[in-house]
Short mmCIF file of C-alpha atoms and ligand atoms in Angstrom, two decimals:
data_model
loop_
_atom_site.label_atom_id
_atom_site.label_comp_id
_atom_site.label_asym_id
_atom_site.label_seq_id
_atom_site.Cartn_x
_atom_site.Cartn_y
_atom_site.Cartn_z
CA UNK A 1 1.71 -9.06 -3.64
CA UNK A 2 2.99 -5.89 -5.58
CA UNK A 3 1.47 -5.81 -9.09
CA UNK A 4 4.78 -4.89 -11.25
CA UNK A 5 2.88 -4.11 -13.94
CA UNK A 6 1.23 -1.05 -13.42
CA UNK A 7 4.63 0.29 -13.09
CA UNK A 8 5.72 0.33 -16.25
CA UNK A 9 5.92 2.64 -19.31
CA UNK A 10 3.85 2.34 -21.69
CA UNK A 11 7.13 1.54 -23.87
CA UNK A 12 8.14 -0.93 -21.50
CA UNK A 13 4.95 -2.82 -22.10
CA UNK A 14 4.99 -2.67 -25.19
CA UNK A 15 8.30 -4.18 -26.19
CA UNK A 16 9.32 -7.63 -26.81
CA UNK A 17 12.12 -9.77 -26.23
CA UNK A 18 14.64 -10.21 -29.53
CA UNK A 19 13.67 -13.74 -31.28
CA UNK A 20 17.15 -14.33 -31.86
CA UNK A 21 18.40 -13.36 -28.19
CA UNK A 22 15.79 -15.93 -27.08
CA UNK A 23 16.74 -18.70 -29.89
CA UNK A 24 19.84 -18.14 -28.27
CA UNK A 25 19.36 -18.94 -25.34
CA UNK A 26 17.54 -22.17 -26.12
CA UNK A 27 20.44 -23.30 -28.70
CA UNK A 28 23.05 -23.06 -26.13
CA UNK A 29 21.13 -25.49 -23.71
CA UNK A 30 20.82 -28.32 -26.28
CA UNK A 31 22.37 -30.09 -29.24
CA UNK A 32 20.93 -28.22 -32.11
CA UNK A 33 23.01 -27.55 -34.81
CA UNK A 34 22.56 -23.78 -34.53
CA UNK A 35 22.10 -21.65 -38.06
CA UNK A 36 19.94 -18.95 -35.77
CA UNK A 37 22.26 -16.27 -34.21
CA UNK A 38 24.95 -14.40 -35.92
CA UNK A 39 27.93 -15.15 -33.92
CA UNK A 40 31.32 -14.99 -34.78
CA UNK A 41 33.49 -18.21 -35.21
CA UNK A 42 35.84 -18.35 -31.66
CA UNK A 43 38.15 -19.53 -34.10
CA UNK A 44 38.63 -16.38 -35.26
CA UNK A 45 39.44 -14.63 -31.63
CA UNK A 46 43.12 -13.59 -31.35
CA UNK A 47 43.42 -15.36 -27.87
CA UNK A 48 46.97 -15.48 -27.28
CA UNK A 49 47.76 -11.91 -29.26
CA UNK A 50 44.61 -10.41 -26.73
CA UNK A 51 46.15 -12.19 -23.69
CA UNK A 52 49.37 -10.89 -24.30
CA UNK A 53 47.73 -6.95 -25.20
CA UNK A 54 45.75 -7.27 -22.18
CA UNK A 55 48.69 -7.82 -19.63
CA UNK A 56 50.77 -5.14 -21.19
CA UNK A 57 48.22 -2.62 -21.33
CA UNK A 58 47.13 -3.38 -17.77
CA UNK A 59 50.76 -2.93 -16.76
CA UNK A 60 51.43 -0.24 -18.92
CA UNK A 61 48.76 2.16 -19.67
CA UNK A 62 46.68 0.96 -15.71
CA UNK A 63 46.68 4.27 -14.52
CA UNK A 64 44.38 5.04 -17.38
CA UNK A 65 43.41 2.04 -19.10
CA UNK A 66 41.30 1.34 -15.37
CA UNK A 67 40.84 4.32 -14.67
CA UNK A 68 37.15 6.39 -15.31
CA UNK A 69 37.31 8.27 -19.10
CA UNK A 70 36.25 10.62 -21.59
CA UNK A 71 32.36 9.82 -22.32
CA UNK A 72 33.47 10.60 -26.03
CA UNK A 73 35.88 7.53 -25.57
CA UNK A 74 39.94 7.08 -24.89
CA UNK A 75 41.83 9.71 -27.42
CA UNK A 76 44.29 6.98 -28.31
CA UNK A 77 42.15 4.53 -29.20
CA UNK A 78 40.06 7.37 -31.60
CA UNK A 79 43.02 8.21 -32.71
CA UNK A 80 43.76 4.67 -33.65
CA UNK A 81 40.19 4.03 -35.11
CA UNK A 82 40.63 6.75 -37.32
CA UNK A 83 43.94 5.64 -38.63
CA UNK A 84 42.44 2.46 -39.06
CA UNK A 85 39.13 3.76 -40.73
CA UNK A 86 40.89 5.92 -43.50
CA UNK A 87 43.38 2.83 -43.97
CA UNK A 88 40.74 0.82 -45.11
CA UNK A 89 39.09 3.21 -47.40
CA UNK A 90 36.87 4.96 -45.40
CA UNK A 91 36.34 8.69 -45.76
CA UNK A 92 37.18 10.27 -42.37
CA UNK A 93 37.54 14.24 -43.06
CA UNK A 94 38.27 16.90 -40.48
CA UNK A 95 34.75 17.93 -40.34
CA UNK A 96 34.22 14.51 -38.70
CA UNK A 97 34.38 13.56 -35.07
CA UNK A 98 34.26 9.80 -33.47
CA UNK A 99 32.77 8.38 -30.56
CA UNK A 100 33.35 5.21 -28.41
CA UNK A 101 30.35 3.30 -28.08
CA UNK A 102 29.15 -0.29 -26.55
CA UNK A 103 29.29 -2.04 -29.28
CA UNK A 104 27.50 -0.57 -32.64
CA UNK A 105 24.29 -1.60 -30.64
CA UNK A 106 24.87 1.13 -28.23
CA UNK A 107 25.53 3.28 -31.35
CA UNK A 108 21.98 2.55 -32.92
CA UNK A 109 20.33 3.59 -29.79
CA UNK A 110 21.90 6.49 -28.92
CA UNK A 111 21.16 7.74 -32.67
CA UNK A 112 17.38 6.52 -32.19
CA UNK A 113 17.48 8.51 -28.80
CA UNK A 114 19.16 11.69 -30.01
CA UNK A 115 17.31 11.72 -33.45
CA UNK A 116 13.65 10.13 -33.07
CA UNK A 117 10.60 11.38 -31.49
CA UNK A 118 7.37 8.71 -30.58
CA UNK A 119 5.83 8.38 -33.75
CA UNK A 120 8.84 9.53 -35.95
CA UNK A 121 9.13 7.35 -38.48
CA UNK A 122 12.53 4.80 -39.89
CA UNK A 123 13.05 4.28 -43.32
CA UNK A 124 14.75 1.11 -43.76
CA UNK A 125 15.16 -2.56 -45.65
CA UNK A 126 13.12 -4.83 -45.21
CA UNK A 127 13.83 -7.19 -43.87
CA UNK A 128 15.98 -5.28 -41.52
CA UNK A 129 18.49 -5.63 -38.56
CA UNK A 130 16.64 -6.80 -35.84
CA UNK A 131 18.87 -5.13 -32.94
CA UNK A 132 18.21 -2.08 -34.47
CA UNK A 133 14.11 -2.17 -35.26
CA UNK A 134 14.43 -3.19 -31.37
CA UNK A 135 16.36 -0.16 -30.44
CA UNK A 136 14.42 2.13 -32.70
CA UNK A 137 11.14 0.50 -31.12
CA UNK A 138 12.11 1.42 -27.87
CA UNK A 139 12.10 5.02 -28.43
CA UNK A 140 9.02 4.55 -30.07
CA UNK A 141 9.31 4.88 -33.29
CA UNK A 142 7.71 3.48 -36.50
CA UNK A 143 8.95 2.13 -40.02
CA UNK A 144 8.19 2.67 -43.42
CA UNK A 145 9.83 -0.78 -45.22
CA UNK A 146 11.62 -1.13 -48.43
CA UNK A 147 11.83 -4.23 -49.82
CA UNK A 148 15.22 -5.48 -51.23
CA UNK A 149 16.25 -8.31 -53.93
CA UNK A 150 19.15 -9.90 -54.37
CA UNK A 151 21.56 -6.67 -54.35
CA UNK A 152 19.79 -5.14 -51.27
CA UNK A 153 17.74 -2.21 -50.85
CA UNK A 154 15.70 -1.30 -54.15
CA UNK A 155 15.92 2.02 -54.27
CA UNK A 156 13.41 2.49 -57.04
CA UNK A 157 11.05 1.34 -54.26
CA UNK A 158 12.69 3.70 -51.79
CA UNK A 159 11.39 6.65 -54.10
CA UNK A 160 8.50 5.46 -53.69
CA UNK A 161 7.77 5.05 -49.88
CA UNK A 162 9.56 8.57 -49.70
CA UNK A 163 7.17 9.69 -52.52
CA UNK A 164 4.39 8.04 -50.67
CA UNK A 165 5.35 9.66 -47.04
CA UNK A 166 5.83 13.22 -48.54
CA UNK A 167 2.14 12.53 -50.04
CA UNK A 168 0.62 11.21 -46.66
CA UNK A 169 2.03 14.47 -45.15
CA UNK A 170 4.39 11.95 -43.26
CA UNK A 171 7.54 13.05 -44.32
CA UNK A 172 8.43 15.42 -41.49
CA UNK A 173 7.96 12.29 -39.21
CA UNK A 174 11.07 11.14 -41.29
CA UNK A 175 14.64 11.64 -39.80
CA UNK A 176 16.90 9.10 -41.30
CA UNK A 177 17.35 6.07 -43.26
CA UNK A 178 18.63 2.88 -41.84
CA UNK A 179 21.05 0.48 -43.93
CA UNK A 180 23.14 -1.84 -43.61
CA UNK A 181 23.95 -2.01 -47.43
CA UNK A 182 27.00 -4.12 -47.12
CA UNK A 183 26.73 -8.09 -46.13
CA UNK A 184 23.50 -7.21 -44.81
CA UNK A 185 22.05 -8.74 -41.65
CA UNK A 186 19.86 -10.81 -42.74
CA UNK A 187 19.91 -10.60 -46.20
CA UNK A 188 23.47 -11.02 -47.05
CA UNK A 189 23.10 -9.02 -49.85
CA UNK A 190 25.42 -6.00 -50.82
CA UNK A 191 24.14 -2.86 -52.55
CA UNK A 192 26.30 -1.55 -55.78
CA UNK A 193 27.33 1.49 -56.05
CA UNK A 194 24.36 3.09 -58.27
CA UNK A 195 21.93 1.82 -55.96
CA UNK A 196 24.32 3.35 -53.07
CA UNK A 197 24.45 6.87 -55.27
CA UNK A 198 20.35 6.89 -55.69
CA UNK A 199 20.07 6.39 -51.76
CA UNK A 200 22.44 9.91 -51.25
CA UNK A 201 20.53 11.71 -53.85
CA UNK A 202 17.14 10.60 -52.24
CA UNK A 203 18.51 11.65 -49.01
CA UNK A 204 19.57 14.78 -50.81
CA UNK A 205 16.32 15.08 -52.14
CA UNK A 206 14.07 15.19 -48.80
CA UNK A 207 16.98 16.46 -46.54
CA UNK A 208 17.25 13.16 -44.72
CA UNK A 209 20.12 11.48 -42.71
CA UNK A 210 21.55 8.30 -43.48
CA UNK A 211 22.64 5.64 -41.09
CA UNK A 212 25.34 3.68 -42.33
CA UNK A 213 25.69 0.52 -40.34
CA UNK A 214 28.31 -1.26 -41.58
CA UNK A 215 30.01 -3.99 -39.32
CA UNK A 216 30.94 -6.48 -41.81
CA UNK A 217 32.53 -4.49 -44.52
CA UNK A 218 36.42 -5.73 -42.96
CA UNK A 219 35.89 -9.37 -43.71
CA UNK A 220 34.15 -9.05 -47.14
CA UNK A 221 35.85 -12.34 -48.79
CA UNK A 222 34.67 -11.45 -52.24
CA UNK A 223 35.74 -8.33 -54.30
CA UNK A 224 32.50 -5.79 -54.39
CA UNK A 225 31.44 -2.86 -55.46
CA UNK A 226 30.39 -1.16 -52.55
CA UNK A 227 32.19 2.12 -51.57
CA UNK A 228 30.87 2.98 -48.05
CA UNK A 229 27.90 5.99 -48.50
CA UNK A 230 29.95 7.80 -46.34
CA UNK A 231 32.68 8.53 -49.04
CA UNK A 232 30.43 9.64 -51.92
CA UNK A 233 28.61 11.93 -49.14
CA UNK A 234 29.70 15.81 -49.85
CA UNK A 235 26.82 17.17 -47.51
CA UNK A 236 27.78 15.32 -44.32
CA UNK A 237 24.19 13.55 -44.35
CA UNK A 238 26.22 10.05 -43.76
CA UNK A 239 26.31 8.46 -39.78
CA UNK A 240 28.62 5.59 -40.37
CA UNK A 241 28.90 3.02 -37.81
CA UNK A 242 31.24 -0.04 -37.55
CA UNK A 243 32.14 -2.39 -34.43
CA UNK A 244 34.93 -4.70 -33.37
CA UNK A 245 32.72 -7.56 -32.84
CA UNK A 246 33.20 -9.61 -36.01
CA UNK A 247 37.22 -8.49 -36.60
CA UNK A 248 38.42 -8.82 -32.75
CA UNK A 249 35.36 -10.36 -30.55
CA UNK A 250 32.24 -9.28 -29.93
CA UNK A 251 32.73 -9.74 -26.11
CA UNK A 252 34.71 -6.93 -25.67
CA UNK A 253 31.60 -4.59 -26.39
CA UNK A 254 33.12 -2.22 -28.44
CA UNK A 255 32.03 0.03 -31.58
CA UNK A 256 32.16 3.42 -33.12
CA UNK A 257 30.40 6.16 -35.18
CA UNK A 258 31.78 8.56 -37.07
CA UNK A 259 29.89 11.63 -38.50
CA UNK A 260 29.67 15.41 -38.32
CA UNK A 261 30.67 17.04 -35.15
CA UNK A 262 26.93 18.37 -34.11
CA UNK A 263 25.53 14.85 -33.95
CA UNK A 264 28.18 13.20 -32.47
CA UNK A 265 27.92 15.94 -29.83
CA UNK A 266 24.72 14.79 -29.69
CA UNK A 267 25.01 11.16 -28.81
CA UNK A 268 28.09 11.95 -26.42
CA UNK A 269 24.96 14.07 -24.70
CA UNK A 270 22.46 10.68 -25.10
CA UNK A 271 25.24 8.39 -23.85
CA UNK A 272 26.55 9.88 -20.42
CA UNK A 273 23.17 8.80 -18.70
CA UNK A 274 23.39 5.57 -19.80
CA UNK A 275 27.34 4.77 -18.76
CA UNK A 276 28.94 7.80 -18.21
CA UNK A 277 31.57 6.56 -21.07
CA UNK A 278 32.57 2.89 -23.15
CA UNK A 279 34.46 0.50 -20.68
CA UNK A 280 38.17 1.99 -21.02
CA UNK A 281 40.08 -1.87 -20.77
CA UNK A 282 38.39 -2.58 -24.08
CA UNK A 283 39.36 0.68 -26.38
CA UNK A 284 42.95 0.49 -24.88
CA UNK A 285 43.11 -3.28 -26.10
CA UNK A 286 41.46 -2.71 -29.20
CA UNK A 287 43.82 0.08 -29.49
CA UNK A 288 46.96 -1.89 -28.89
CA UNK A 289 45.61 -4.77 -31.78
CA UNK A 290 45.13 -1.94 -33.96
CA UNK A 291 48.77 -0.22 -33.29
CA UNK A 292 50.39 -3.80 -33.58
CA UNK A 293 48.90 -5.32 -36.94
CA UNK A 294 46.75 -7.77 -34.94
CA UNK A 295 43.70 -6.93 -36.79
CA UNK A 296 45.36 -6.41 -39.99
CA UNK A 297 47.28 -10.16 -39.64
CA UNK A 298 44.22 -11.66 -38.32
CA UNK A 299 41.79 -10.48 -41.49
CA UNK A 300 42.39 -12.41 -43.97
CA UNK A 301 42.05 -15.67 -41.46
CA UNK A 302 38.88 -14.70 -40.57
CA UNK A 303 37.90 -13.95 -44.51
CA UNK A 304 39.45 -17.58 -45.32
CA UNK A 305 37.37 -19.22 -42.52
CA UNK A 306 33.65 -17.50 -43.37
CA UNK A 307 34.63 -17.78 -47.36
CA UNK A 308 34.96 -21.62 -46.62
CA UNK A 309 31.65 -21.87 -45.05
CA UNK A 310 29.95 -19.43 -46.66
CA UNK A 311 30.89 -22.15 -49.85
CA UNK A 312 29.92 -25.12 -47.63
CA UNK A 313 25.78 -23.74 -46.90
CA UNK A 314 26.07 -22.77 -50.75
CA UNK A 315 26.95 -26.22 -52.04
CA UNK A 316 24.23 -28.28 -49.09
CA UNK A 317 21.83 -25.81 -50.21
CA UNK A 318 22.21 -26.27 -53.94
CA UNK A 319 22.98 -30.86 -53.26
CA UNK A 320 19.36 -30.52 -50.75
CA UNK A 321 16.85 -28.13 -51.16
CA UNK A 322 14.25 -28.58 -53.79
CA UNK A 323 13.26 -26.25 -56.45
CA UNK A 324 11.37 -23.33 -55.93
CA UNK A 325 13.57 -21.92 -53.21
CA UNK A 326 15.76 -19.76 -53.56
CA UNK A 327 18.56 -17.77 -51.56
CA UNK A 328 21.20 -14.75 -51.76
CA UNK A 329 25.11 -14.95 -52.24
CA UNK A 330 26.86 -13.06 -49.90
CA UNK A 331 30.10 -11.48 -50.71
CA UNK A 332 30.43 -11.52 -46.69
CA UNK A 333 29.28 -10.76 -43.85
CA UNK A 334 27.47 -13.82 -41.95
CA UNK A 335 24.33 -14.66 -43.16
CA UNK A 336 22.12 -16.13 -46.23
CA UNK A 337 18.82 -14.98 -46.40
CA UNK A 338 16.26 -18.10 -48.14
CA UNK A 339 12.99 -16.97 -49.72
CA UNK A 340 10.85 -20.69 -49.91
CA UNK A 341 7.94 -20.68 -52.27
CA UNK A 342 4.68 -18.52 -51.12
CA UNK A 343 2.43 -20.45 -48.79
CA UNK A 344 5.29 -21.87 -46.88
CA UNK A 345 5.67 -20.79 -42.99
CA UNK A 346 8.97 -21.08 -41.25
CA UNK A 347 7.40 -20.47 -37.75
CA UNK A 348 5.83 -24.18 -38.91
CA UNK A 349 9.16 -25.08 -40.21
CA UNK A 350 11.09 -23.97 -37.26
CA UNK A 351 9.34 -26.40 -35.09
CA UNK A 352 9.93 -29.19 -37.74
CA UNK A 353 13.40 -28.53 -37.86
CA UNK A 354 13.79 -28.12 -34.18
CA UNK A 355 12.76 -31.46 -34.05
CA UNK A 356 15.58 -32.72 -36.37
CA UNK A 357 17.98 -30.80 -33.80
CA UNK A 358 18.70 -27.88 -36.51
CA UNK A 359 18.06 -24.08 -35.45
CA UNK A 360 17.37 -20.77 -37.79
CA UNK A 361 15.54 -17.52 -37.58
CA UNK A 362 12.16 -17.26 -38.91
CA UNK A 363 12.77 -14.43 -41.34
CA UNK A 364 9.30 -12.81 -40.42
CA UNK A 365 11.23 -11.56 -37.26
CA UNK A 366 13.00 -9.35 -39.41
CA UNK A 367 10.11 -7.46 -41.15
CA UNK A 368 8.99 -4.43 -38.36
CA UNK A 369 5.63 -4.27 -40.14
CA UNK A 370 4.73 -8.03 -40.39
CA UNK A 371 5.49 -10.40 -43.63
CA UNK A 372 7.45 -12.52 -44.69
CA UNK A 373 6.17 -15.60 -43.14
CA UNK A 374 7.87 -17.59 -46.27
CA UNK A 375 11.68 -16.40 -45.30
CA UNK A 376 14.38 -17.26 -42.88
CA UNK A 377 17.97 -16.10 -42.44
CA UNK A 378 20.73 -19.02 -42.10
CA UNK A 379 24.04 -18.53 -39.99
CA UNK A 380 26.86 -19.49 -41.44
CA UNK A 381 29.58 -17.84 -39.40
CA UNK A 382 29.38 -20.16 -36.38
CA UNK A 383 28.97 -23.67 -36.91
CA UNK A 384 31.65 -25.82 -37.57
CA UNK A 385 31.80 -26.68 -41.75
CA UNK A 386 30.82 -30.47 -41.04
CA UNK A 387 27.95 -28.91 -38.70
CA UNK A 388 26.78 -26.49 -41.38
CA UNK A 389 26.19 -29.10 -44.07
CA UNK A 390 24.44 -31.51 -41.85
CA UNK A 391 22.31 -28.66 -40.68
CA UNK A 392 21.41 -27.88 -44.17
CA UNK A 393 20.77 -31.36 -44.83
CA UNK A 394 18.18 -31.69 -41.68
CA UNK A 395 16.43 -28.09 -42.87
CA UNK A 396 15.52 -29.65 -46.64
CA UNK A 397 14.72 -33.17 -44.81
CA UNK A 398 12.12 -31.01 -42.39
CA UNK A 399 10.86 -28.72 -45.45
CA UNK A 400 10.47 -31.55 -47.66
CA UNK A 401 8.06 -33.53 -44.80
CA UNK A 402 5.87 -30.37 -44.28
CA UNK A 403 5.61 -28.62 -48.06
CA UNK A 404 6.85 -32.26 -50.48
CA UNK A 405 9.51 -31.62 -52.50
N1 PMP B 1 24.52 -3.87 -36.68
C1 PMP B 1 24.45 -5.00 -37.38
C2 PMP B 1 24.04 -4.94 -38.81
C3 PMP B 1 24.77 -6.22 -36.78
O1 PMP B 1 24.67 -7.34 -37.48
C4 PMP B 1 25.16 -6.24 -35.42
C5 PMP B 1 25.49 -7.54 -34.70
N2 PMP B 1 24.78 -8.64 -35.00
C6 PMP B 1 25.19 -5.03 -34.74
C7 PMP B 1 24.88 -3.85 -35.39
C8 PMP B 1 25.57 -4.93 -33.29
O2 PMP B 1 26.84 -5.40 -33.08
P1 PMP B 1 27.75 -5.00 -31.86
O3 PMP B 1 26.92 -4.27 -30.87
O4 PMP B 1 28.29 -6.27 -31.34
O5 PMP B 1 28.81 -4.12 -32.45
O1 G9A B 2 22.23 -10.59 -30.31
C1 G9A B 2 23.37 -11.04 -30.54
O2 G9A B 2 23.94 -11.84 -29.79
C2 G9A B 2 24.13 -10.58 -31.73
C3 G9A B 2 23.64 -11.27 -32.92
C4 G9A B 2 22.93 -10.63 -33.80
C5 G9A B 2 22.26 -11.38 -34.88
O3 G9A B 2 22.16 -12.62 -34.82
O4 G9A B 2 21.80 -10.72 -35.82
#
């Protein structure tokens, strides 16, 4: 018998599997109402309009659009991406180049790769994006948290660790700062501009990077303040990333960064290894939905659609759960992030709730450092409205026969 083990990296053993890749594999088997992973609504895919796109650009564009490409990605479709980028307010200059990437996953480890040394360290939220703490992990790298409230990151706090790092003699171990400060996964919450404006001049301050990661900023259903980091950026510190998994469909694996020419040069270097370049099919389609108002049309459906439920976990939340807990109000995005009193575990409540045949992620999942045993992040994205309010209904029944109401 071979012993696999003593074949691996050390970084291969010491890496876990994603809770909510696993939570999603065990919701899909059963008949749990499923408020765990942050998928998309199907209703929102542009089936016929991607059917139709997908013939015509295999008939049309075949000789490239199956054909081996660029590992920077397909020049029409960055052409496209930028024309769509700037369209919707986001500050593409001239000084900035784009790449293709598999999905903004792909995006998050290729900066991680290209950036991060074992041991560097990641300033970010916390809680924070879990793909991303995995992708960072797997190069190795640590994080310095920054707790958030209600409108995100709190940046008074982020002077702090920052302060605290430069003190330790830590900062050099600092590259970048991770956010997601718009419809945050898991938080939901959105940062405001002065918060956004502290972050740059902190950056500014200790000569940092920032990592935008901003996939949900297309189907915000509320009015916001929250001009992308990017655009108030002068220096060029900004990498912004965005993805057409939540405004096409997440199964066609397909995302972009933007930033200044020497990193992006940089992750082009990271990413032929891995793939050689982004699946072609996908950027020509995504392309073609672009160039024919697909996306554009299709927007404010999908806004409609999340706004609706979004309103439905509100309202079951507010009719159900007792006081003492409380929860964010996401302008959009897919996810409301519930803070129950201290003392309360939602690893306990998860199997309570299981029980009831209702799903969510333990919000401690999201916290690279441990905490946050007393949190949990609700999906409100995919289950159908009647689904979402029953769901709700089953979490407050299970919390109420653990903690009383
Ligand atoms: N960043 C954030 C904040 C996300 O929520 C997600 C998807 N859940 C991703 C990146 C990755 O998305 P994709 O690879 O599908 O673009
Ligand atoms: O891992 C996935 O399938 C994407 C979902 C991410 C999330 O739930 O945050």
């Amino acid at each position: 018998m071979v012993r696999y083990d003593r074949f691996y990296s050390s970084i291969a053993r010491s890496l876990r599997a994603s809770d909510i890749r696993e939570l999603l594999k065990l919701v899909e088997k059963s008949n749990v109402i499923s408020l765990a992973g942050g998928l998309p609504d199907p209703q929102t895919f542009p089936r016929e309009e991607l059917a139709d796109i997908a013939r015509q650009v295999i008939i049309n564009f075949g000789e490239k659009a199956l054909q081996y490409a660029p590992t920077r990605g397909v020049s029409y479709f960055l052409e496209a991406v930028r024309e769509f980028a700037v369209r919707h307010g986001i500050k593409v200059t001239d000084d900035d180049s784009i790449i293709a990437t598999v999905g903004s996953q792909q995006s998050l480890y290729l900066i991680g790769s290209a950036l991060l040394d074992k041991g560097d360290i990641v300033v970010t939220e916390e809680p924070a994006y879990l793909g991303a703490v995995q992708a960072f992990k797997a190069i190795g790298a640590r994080f310095a948290t920054v707790p958030i409230d209600e409108n995100g990151m709190k940046t008074d706090k982020l002077e702090e660790v920052l302060a605290n790092l430069k003190r330790e003699g830590l900062i050099e171990k600092v590259k970048f700062i991770y956010t997601v400060a718009t419809c945050h996964n898991p938080a939901g919450t959105t940062m405001p501009n002065d918060r956004r404006k502290h972050l740059l001049e902190l950056a500014e301050q200790y000569d940092l990077l920032i990592v935008e990661d901003d996939p949900y900023r297309f189907i915000m259903f509320e009015e916001a303040d929250a001009t992308p980091i990017k655009n108030i950026d002068d220096s060029g510190r900004t990498i912004y990333l965005s993805s057409f998994s939540k405004i096409l469909a997440p199964g066609l694996r397909l995302g972009w960064a933007v930033g200044p020419e020497p990193i992006i040069g940089k992750l082009e270097l990271m990413k032929q290894p891995i793939d050689l370049h982004t699946p072609s099919l996908p950027q020509f389609i995504a392309a073609e939905a672009i160039k024919r108002g697909v996306i554009d049309r299709h927007l404010p459906r999908i806004k409609a659609i999340y706004k609706e439920k979004r309103d439905a976990m509100l309202n079951a939340l507010e009719e159900y759960m007792p006081e003492g807990v409380k929860w964010t109000r996401p302008v959009g995005g897919m996810f409301v992030w519930i803070w129950f009193p201290e003392g309360v575990n939602t690893r306990e409540l998860f199997k309570k709730a299981l029980e009831k045949k209702v799903a969510f992620v333990p919000g401690d999942a999201f916290f690279p450092n441990g905490g946050g045993e007393n949190t949990a992040r609700l999906n409100f994205s995919y289950p159908p409205l009647d689904k979402l309010r029953e769901g709700i209904k089953r979490l407050a029944e299970a919390y109420k026969e653990l903690y009383g109401s």
